[in-house]
Coordinates of C-alpha atoms and ligand atoms in Angstrom, one line a residue:
M1 CA 23.9 69.2 16.1
I2 CA 20.8 70.9 14.9
R3 CA 19.3 73.6 17.2
A4 CA 15.9 75.2 16.8
V5 CA 17.3 78.7 17.1
D6 CA 19.6 78.0 14.1
V7 CA 16.8 76.8 12.0
I8 CA 14.8 80.0 12.8
R9 CA 17.9 82.1 12.0
T10 CA 18.4 80.3 8.7
K11 CA 14.9 81.2 7.5
R12 CA 15.0 84.7 9.1
E13 CA 18.1 85.4 6.9
R14 CA 16.1 84.1 3.8
E15 CA 18.2 81.0 3.4
P16 CA 16.6 77.7 2.3
L17 CA 16.2 75.2 5.1
T18 CA 18.1 71.9 4.5
D19 CA 16.2 68.6 4.4
E20 CA 17.8 67.6 7.7
Q21 CA 16.7 70.9 9.4
I22 CA 13.1 70.4 8.1
D23 CA 12.9 66.7 9.2
W24 CA 14.4 67.6 12.6
V25 CA 12.2 70.6 13.4
V26 CA 8.9 69.0 12.3
A27 CA 9.6 65.8 14.2
G28 CA 10.8 67.7 17.3
F29 CA 7.8 69.9 17.3
T30 CA 5.4 66.9 17.1
R31 CA 7.2 65.3 20.0
G32 CA 7.2 68.5 22.0
D33 CA 11.0 69.0 22.0
V34 CA 10.7 72.1 19.8
A35 CA 8.8 74.7 21.9
D36 CA 5.6 76.4 20.6
E37 CA 7.4 79.8 20.7
Q38 CA 10.2 78.5 18.5
M39 CA 7.8 77.0 16.0
S40 CA 5.8 80.2 16.0
A41 CA 8.9 82.2 15.2
L42 CA 9.8 79.8 12.4
A43 CA 6.3 79.9 11.0
M44 CA 6.4 83.7 10.9
A45 CA 9.8 83.6 9.2
I46 CA 8.4 81.1 6.6
L47 CA 5.3 83.4 6.1
L48 CA 7.6 86.4 5.5
N49 CA 10.4 84.7 3.5
G50 CA 8.7 81.7 1.9
M51 CA 9.9 78.3 1.1
N52 CA 11.0 77.0 -2.3
A53 CA 9.4 73.9 -4.0
R54 CA 12.0 71.5 -2.6
E55 CA 11.6 72.8 1.0
T56 CA 7.8 72.7 0.6
A57 CA 7.8 69.1 -0.6
R58 CA 10.2 68.1 2.2
W59 CA 8.1 69.9 4.8
T60 CA 5.0 68.0 3.5
A61 CA 6.9 64.7 3.7
A62 CA 8.0 65.5 7.3
M63 CA 4.4 66.2 8.3
I64 CA 3.2 62.9 6.7
A65 CA 6.0 61.1 8.6
S66 CA 4.7 62.5 11.9
G67 CA 1.8 60.1 11.8
E68 CA 0.5 57.0 10.0
R69 CA -0.4 56.6 6.4
L70 CA -3.8 54.9 6.0
A71 CA -3.4 51.6 4.3
L72 CA -6.7 51.5 2.3
P73 CA -7.5 48.0 1.1
D74 CA -7.7 47.2 -2.6
V75 CA -11.4 47.9 -3.4
G76 CA -11.2 46.9 -7.0
R77 CA -11.8 50.4 -8.3
P78 CA -9.4 53.4 -8.6
L79 CA -9.4 55.7 -5.6
V80 CA -9.8 59.4 -6.2
D81 CA -10.6 62.2 -3.8
K82 CA -11.2 65.9 -4.0
H83 CA -10.4 68.8 -1.6
S84 CA -11.9 72.2 -1.7
T85 CA -10.2 75.2 -0.1
G86 CA -13.7 76.1 1.2
G87 CA -16.4 78.6 0.5
V88 CA -20.0 79.7 1.2
G89 CA -22.6 77.2 0.2
D90 CA -19.9 74.8 -0.9
K91 CA -21.8 71.6 -0.6
I92 CA -20.3 70.1 -3.7
T93 CA -18.7 67.1 -1.9
L94 CA -22.2 65.8 -1.0
P95 CA -23.4 65.2 -4.6
L96 CA -19.9 64.7 -6.0
A97 CA -18.8 61.6 -3.9
P98 CA -21.9 59.5 -4.8
L99 CA -21.8 60.7 -8.4
V100 CA -18.1 59.7 -8.9
A101 CA -18.9 56.4 -7.2
A102 CA -21.9 55.9 -9.5
C103 CA -19.5 56.4 -12.5
G104 CA -17.1 53.6 -11.3
A105 CA -14.4 55.1 -9.1
A106 CA -14.1 54.9 -5.3
V107 CA -14.0 58.1 -3.2
P108 CA -12.4 58.1 0.2
Q109 CA -13.2 61.6 1.5
L110 CA -11.8 62.3 4.9
S111 CA -13.2 65.7 6.0
G112 CA -13.1 68.2 8.8
R113 CA -15.6 70.4 10.6
G114 CA -16.1 74.0 9.8
L115 CA -14.5 76.9 11.6
G116 CA -15.5 80.5 10.8
H117 CA -17.8 81.4 8.0
T118 CA -17.3 78.4 5.7
G119 CA -19.2 75.3 6.6
G120 CA -17.6 71.9 7.3
T121 CA -18.8 68.9 5.3
L122 CA -19.2 66.8 8.5
D123 CA -21.3 69.5 10.1
K124 CA -23.6 69.3 7.1
L125 CA -23.9 65.5 7.1
E126 CA -24.5 65.4 10.9
S127 CA -27.8 67.2 10.3
I128 CA -29.1 63.8 9.0
P129 CA -30.7 61.9 11.8
G130 CA -28.4 59.0 13.0
W131 CA -25.5 59.8 10.7
R132 CA -22.1 59.0 12.2
A133 CA -18.8 60.7 11.2
E134 CA -16.3 58.6 13.1
L135 CA -15.4 55.3 11.3
S136 CA -12.6 52.8 11.9
L137 CA -10.2 52.0 9.1
D138 CA -11.9 48.6 8.6
E139 CA -15.3 50.4 8.2
I140 CA -13.9 52.9 5.7
G141 CA -12.4 50.0 3.6
A142 CA -15.7 48.0 3.8
Q143 CA -17.8 50.9 2.8
L144 CA -15.5 51.8 -0.1
S145 CA -15.9 48.2 -1.4
S146 CA -19.6 48.0 -0.9
V147 CA -20.8 51.6 -1.7
G148 CA -17.8 53.2 -3.5
A149 CA -18.0 56.4 -1.4
V150 CA -17.3 57.4 2.1
I151 CA -17.3 60.8 3.7
C152 CA -16.0 60.6 7.3
A153 CA -13.9 62.3 10.0
T154 CA -10.1 62.3 9.5
T155 CA -8.3 60.1 12.1
P156 CA -6.1 61.7 14.8
T157 CA -3.1 59.6 13.6
L158 CA -3.1 61.3 10.2
A159 CA -0.4 64.1 10.0
P160 CA -0.5 65.0 13.7
A161 CA 2.2 67.6 13.1
D162 CA -0.3 69.5 11.0
R163 CA -3.0 69.4 13.6
K164 CA -0.5 70.9 16.2
L165 CA 1.0 73.4 13.8
Y166 CA -2.4 74.6 12.4
A167 CA -3.6 75.4 16.0
L168 CA -0.4 77.4 16.5
R169 CA -0.7 79.2 13.1
D170 CA -4.3 80.1 13.9
V171 CA -3.2 82.2 17.0
T172 CA 0.0 83.6 15.7
G173 CA -1.1 85.3 12.4
T174 CA 0.7 82.7 10.3
V175 CA -2.2 80.9 8.5
E176 CA -1.8 82.9 5.3
S177 CA 1.4 81.4 4.0
I178 CA 1.1 79.6 0.7
P179 CA 3.8 76.9 1.5
L180 CA 2.3 76.3 4.9
I181 CA -1.3 76.0 3.6
A182 CA -0.2 73.8 0.6
S183 CA 1.8 71.5 2.8
S184 CA -1.0 71.3 5.4
I185 CA -3.7 70.3 2.9
M186 CA -1.5 68.0 0.9
S187 CA 0.1 66.2 3.9
K188 CA -3.4 65.1 5.0
K189 CA -4.5 64.0 1.5
I190 CA -1.3 62.1 0.8
A191 CA -1.4 60.3 4.2
E192 CA -5.0 59.3 3.5
G193 CA -3.7 57.1 0.7
T194 CA -5.8 58.2 -2.3
T195 CA -4.1 57.7 -5.7
G196 CA -5.7 60.7 -7.4
L197 CA -6.7 64.1 -6.1
V198 CA -8.7 67.0 -7.6
L199 CA -8.3 70.3 -5.8
D200 CA -11.0 73.0 -6.0
V201 CA -9.1 76.2 -5.3
K202 CA -11.5 79.1 -4.8
S203 CA -10.9 82.8 -4.9
G204 CA -13.2 85.7 -4.0
S205 CA -14.7 87.3 -0.9
G206 CA -16.0 84.1 0.5
A207 CA -12.8 82.1 0.0
F208 CA -9.5 81.9 1.9
M209 CA -7.7 83.3 -1.1
K210 CA -9.2 86.6 -2.0
T211 CA -7.6 87.1 -5.4
P212 CA -7.3 84.8 -8.4
E213 CA -3.5 85.4 -8.4
R214 CA -3.1 84.0 -4.8
A215 CA -5.4 81.1 -5.6
R216 CA -3.3 80.2 -8.6
A217 CA -0.1 80.4 -6.6
L218 CA -1.7 78.0 -4.0
A219 CA -2.9 75.7 -6.7
E220 CA 0.5 75.6 -8.3
A221 CA 2.2 74.8 -5.0
M222 CA -0.2 72.0 -4.2
V223 CA 0.0 70.4 -7.7
E224 CA 3.8 70.5 -7.4
I225 CA 3.7 68.8 -4.0
G226 CA 1.4 66.1 -5.4
G227 CA 3.8 65.5 -8.3
A228 CA 6.8 65.3 -5.9
H229 CA 4.9 62.6 -3.9
G230 CA 3.7 60.6 -6.9
L231 CA 0.0 61.6 -6.4
R232 CA -1.9 62.3 -9.5
T233 CA -3.2 65.8 -8.9
A234 CA -5.2 68.4 -10.8
A235 CA -6.4 71.8 -9.5
V236 CA -9.4 73.7 -10.8
L237 CA -9.6 77.4 -10.1
T238 CA -13.1 78.5 -9.3
D239 CA -15.0 81.6 -8.2
M240 CA -16.2 82.2 -4.7
S241 CA -17.4 85.8 -4.9
V242 CA -21.1 84.7 -4.9
P243 CA -22.5 81.9 -2.7
L244 CA -22.7 78.5 -4.4
G245 CA -26.3 77.5 -5.0
R246 CA -29.1 79.0 -3.0
T247 CA -28.4 77.8 0.5
A248 CA -25.7 78.2 3.2
G249 CA -26.2 76.2 6.4
N250 CA -26.0 72.6 7.3
A251 CA -29.5 70.9 6.8
L252 CA -30.4 73.5 4.1
E253 CA -27.3 72.5 2.1
V254 CA -28.1 68.8 2.5
A255 CA -31.6 69.4 1.1
E256 CA -30.2 71.2 -1.9
S257 CA -27.6 68.5 -2.5
I258 CA -30.4 65.9 -2.5
E259 CA -32.2 68.0 -5.2
V260 CA -29.1 67.9 -7.3
L261 CA -28.7 64.1 -6.8
R262 CA -32.3 63.7 -8.0
G263 CA -31.5 65.5 -11.2
G264 CA -32.6 69.1 -10.3
G265 CA -31.0 71.8 -8.1
P266 CA -29.3 75.1 -8.9
T267 CA -27.3 75.3 -12.2
D268 CA -24.1 76.5 -10.6
V269 CA -24.0 73.6 -8.2
V270 CA -24.7 71.1 -11.0
E271 CA -22.1 72.7 -13.3
L272 CA -19.3 72.6 -10.7
T273 CA -20.2 69.1 -9.5
V274 CA -20.0 67.8 -13.1
A275 CA -16.8 69.6 -13.8
L276 CA -15.0 68.2 -10.7
A277 CA -16.5 64.7 -11.4
R278 CA -14.9 64.9 -14.9
E279 CA -11.5 65.8 -13.5
M280 CA -11.8 63.0 -10.9
L281 CA -12.8 60.4 -13.5
D282 CA -10.0 61.5 -15.8
L283 CA -7.4 61.0 -13.0
A284 CA -9.0 57.6 -12.3
G285 CA -8.7 56.6 -15.9
I286 CA -12.5 56.1 -16.4
T287 CA -13.4 57.3 -19.8
D288 CA -16.7 55.6 -20.5
A289 CA -18.9 57.5 -18.0
E290 CA -20.7 60.9 -18.7
P291 CA -21.2 62.5 -15.2
A292 CA -23.7 65.1 -16.5
E293 CA -26.0 62.4 -17.7
V294 CA -25.6 60.2 -14.6
L295 CA -26.4 63.2 -12.4
A296 CA -29.4 64.4 -14.5
S297 CA -30.8 60.8 -14.6
G298 CA -30.9 60.6 -10.7
A299 CA -28.7 57.5 -10.9
A300 CA -26.3 58.8 -8.2
Y301 CA -29.1 59.2 -5.7
P302 CA -29.2 55.5 -4.7
V303 CA -25.5 55.7 -4.0
W304 CA -26.1 58.6 -1.7
E305 CA -28.8 56.6 0.1
A306 CA -26.4 53.7 0.6
M307 CA -23.6 56.0 1.7
I308 CA -25.8 57.6 4.3
A309 CA -27.3 54.4 5.5
A310 CA -23.9 52.7 5.8
Q311 CA -23.0 55.3 8.4
G312 CA -26.2 54.9 10.5
G313 CA -28.1 57.8 8.8
D314 CA -31.7 57.6 7.7
P315 CA -31.8 59.1 4.2
S316 CA -35.5 59.3 4.2
A317 CA -35.9 61.0 7.7
P318 CA -37.1 64.6 7.6
L319 CA -34.2 67.1 8.1
P320 CA -34.3 69.4 11.1
V321 CA -36.3 72.7 10.6
A322 CA -35.5 76.0 12.3
S323 CA -37.9 77.2 14.9
H324 CA -37.6 80.8 13.6
V325 CA -37.5 82.0 10.0
E326 CA -37.4 85.6 9.0
E327 CA -37.1 87.3 5.6
L328 CA -34.8 90.0 4.4
R329 CA -37.0 92.1 2.0
A330 CA -36.0 94.5 -0.8
D331 CA -36.1 98.1 0.4
R332 CA -36.7 99.4 -3.2
S333 CA -37.6 98.1 -6.6
G334 CA -34.7 97.4 -9.0
V335 CA -32.2 94.6 -9.7
L336 CA -30.3 92.4 -7.3
E337 CA -26.8 93.9 -8.0
R338 CA -24.8 92.3 -5.3
C339 CA -25.0 89.0 -3.4
D340 CA -21.6 88.8 -1.6
A341 CA -20.4 85.4 -0.5
L342 CA -18.7 86.6 2.6
A343 CA -21.8 88.6 3.8
V344 CA -24.0 85.5 3.3
G345 CA -21.5 83.2 4.9
L346 CA -21.1 85.5 8.0
A347 CA -24.9 85.8 8.2
A348 CA -25.3 82.0 8.2
W349 CA -22.6 81.8 10.8
R350 CA -24.2 84.4 13.1
L351 CA -27.6 82.5 12.7
G352 CA -25.8 79.4 14.2
A353 CA -24.7 77.4 11.2
G354 CA -21.0 77.7 12.0
R355 CA -18.8 77.9 15.1
A356 CA -16.5 80.6 16.4
R357 CA -14.5 78.1 18.5
K358 CA -13.6 74.5 17.9
D359 CA -15.6 73.3 20.9
H360 CA -18.8 75.1 19.9
A361 CA -21.8 73.2 18.6
V362 CA -23.5 74.1 15.4
Q363 CA -27.3 74.4 14.8
A364 CA -28.3 71.8 12.1
A365 CA -31.2 73.9 10.8
A366 CA -29.6 77.4 10.9
G367 CA -28.6 79.2 7.7
V368 CA -29.6 81.4 4.8
R369 CA -31.8 80.5 1.8
L370 CA -31.5 82.8 -1.1
L371 CA -34.8 83.5 -2.9
V372 CA -33.5 85.5 -5.9
D373 CA -30.5 85.4 -8.2
L374 CA -28.0 88.0 -9.0
G375 CA -29.4 90.2 -11.8
D376 CA -33.1 89.3 -11.0
E377 CA -35.6 92.2 -11.0
V378 CA -37.3 92.7 -7.7
T379 CA -40.0 95.0 -6.3
T380 CA -40.2 96.9 -3.0
G381 CA -40.9 94.5 -0.1
Q382 CA -40.2 91.3 -2.1
P383 CA -38.4 88.7 0.1
L384 CA -34.7 88.4 -1.1
L385 CA -33.7 85.7 1.4
E386 CA -34.7 83.8 4.4
M387 CA -32.8 83.6 7.7
H388 CA -33.3 80.3 9.6
T389 CA -32.3 80.0 13.2
D390 CA -33.2 78.4 16.6
T391 CA -32.0 81.6 18.4
R392 CA -34.2 84.5 17.4
D393 CA -31.8 86.9 19.1
A394 CA -29.2 86.1 16.4
V395 CA -31.2 87.7 13.6
P396 CA -30.1 91.4 14.2
A397 CA -26.4 90.3 13.9
A398 CA -27.2 88.4 10.7
R399 CA -29.0 91.4 9.3
A400 CA -26.0 93.6 10.1
A401 CA -23.7 91.1 8.3
L402 CA -25.9 91.3 5.2
D403 CA -26.0 95.1 5.2
G404 CA -24.1 96.3 2.1
G405 CA -23.6 92.7 1.0
V406 CA -27.0 92.0 -0.5
V407 CA -27.9 95.1 -2.5
V408 CA -30.8 96.1 -4.8
G409 CA -29.9 98.9 -7.3
D410 CA -30.8 100.3 -10.7
G411 CA -28.9 97.6 -12.4
P412 CA -27.6 96.0 -14.5
A413 CA -25.7 93.7 -12.1
P414 CA -22.0 93.5 -12.8
P415 CA -21.3 90.1 -14.4
R416 CA -20.4 87.3 -12.1
P417 CA -16.8 86.1 -12.7
P418 CA -16.8 82.8 -14.6
L419 CA -17.6 80.0 -12.1
I420 CA -15.0 77.6 -13.4
G421 CA -11.5 78.8 -14.5
P422 CA -8.5 76.9 -15.8
T423 CA -7.4 73.5 -14.6
L424 CA -3.7 73.1 -13.5
R425 CA -1.9 69.8 -13.9
P426 CA 1.7 68.8 -13.2
Ligands
URA501 N1 -6.9 74.2 5.4 C1 -5.9 73.4 5.9 O1 -6.1 72.2 6.0 N2 -4.7 73.9 6.2 C2 -4.4 75.2 6.1 O2 -3.3 75.6 6.4 C3 -5.4 76.0 5.6 C4 -6.6 75.5 5.3

């Protein structure tokens, strides 16, 4: 007979868990037979002592088995999705899903809401008047067939063990375990039923993984799980020490994404969107499309309009605008030497763009718009960025978050790490 205390002891003594122990403990925890305190102790033992590749793959399988797998209908095109580990100004999903659909694949993107300083894709799209995140499985299938792209809320029946475990990890200091993060992300993506998956694994101050080494280890773990489950997976290592693009905040990011879909927008957002689209099309076996040209021509924009309209949104309605906008100005002449992703993300969050607790509402119009780029010359009093909010009282906290994070100096600015690093494949 398996007992929770013996499973905890096994991992505490740095022994690998057996397949039976893993299946038993994950299923028991989902049912409520394994108590929260026992799962917390096990999560801490895993954080401290790790899990090998076999254990991590089995843990992922047990989390998938805790719920349903989505049976997506055959939509006549290859299904391919992407997941980002999250960052400041990371709006890439918004132009990427319509772009990849415009190039011939189908993108089922089941997403979450944001917690903390990184924004959630659904929060961004909910700033579009009328847009609806919750879709039934039939609606997802119909939209994939008609439009080729759907971005919607994940369903509660998908990997419920992960939902329960993530909530526990959040309050027990056990989020930062690579096997637990990798199995959490991959269980949801595998249960979603995509056949190809591109992972954007970020490192830097604004990312979950602060160093390129940790990001690589996470990417390797996820690619390995994908391989073990027969999911075609590639992971691209990217930089998150500087915000992506010039906006952080829900409606501000939607507006910037629309610029990109119309063939303009900031170079880094365009570059990363195209690089991830190439990887997705490669996994989908589509070789005759050139995403850079499709994006620059504006041909992905009608797909965006159809995708938003299919979910009740009005793609031509004006986006919400904040009632209060204040500038941060340069306190001296010089060069913008530092524009730290975490500082900008925290400022956007304080302004109301993000939530501190799951049940908090976000402000659609709140956030930060950067007005100068790293390395630009500026003069005393020149506006460096705008702070947008509906709660004027939030501005001092946003200014405090930016203090030391947005810095004008004598220059030159230290070079930004390359935006796009290597791609890992099985
Ligand atoms: N995102 C997830 O979905 N799970 C984790 O464990 C961490 C980030």
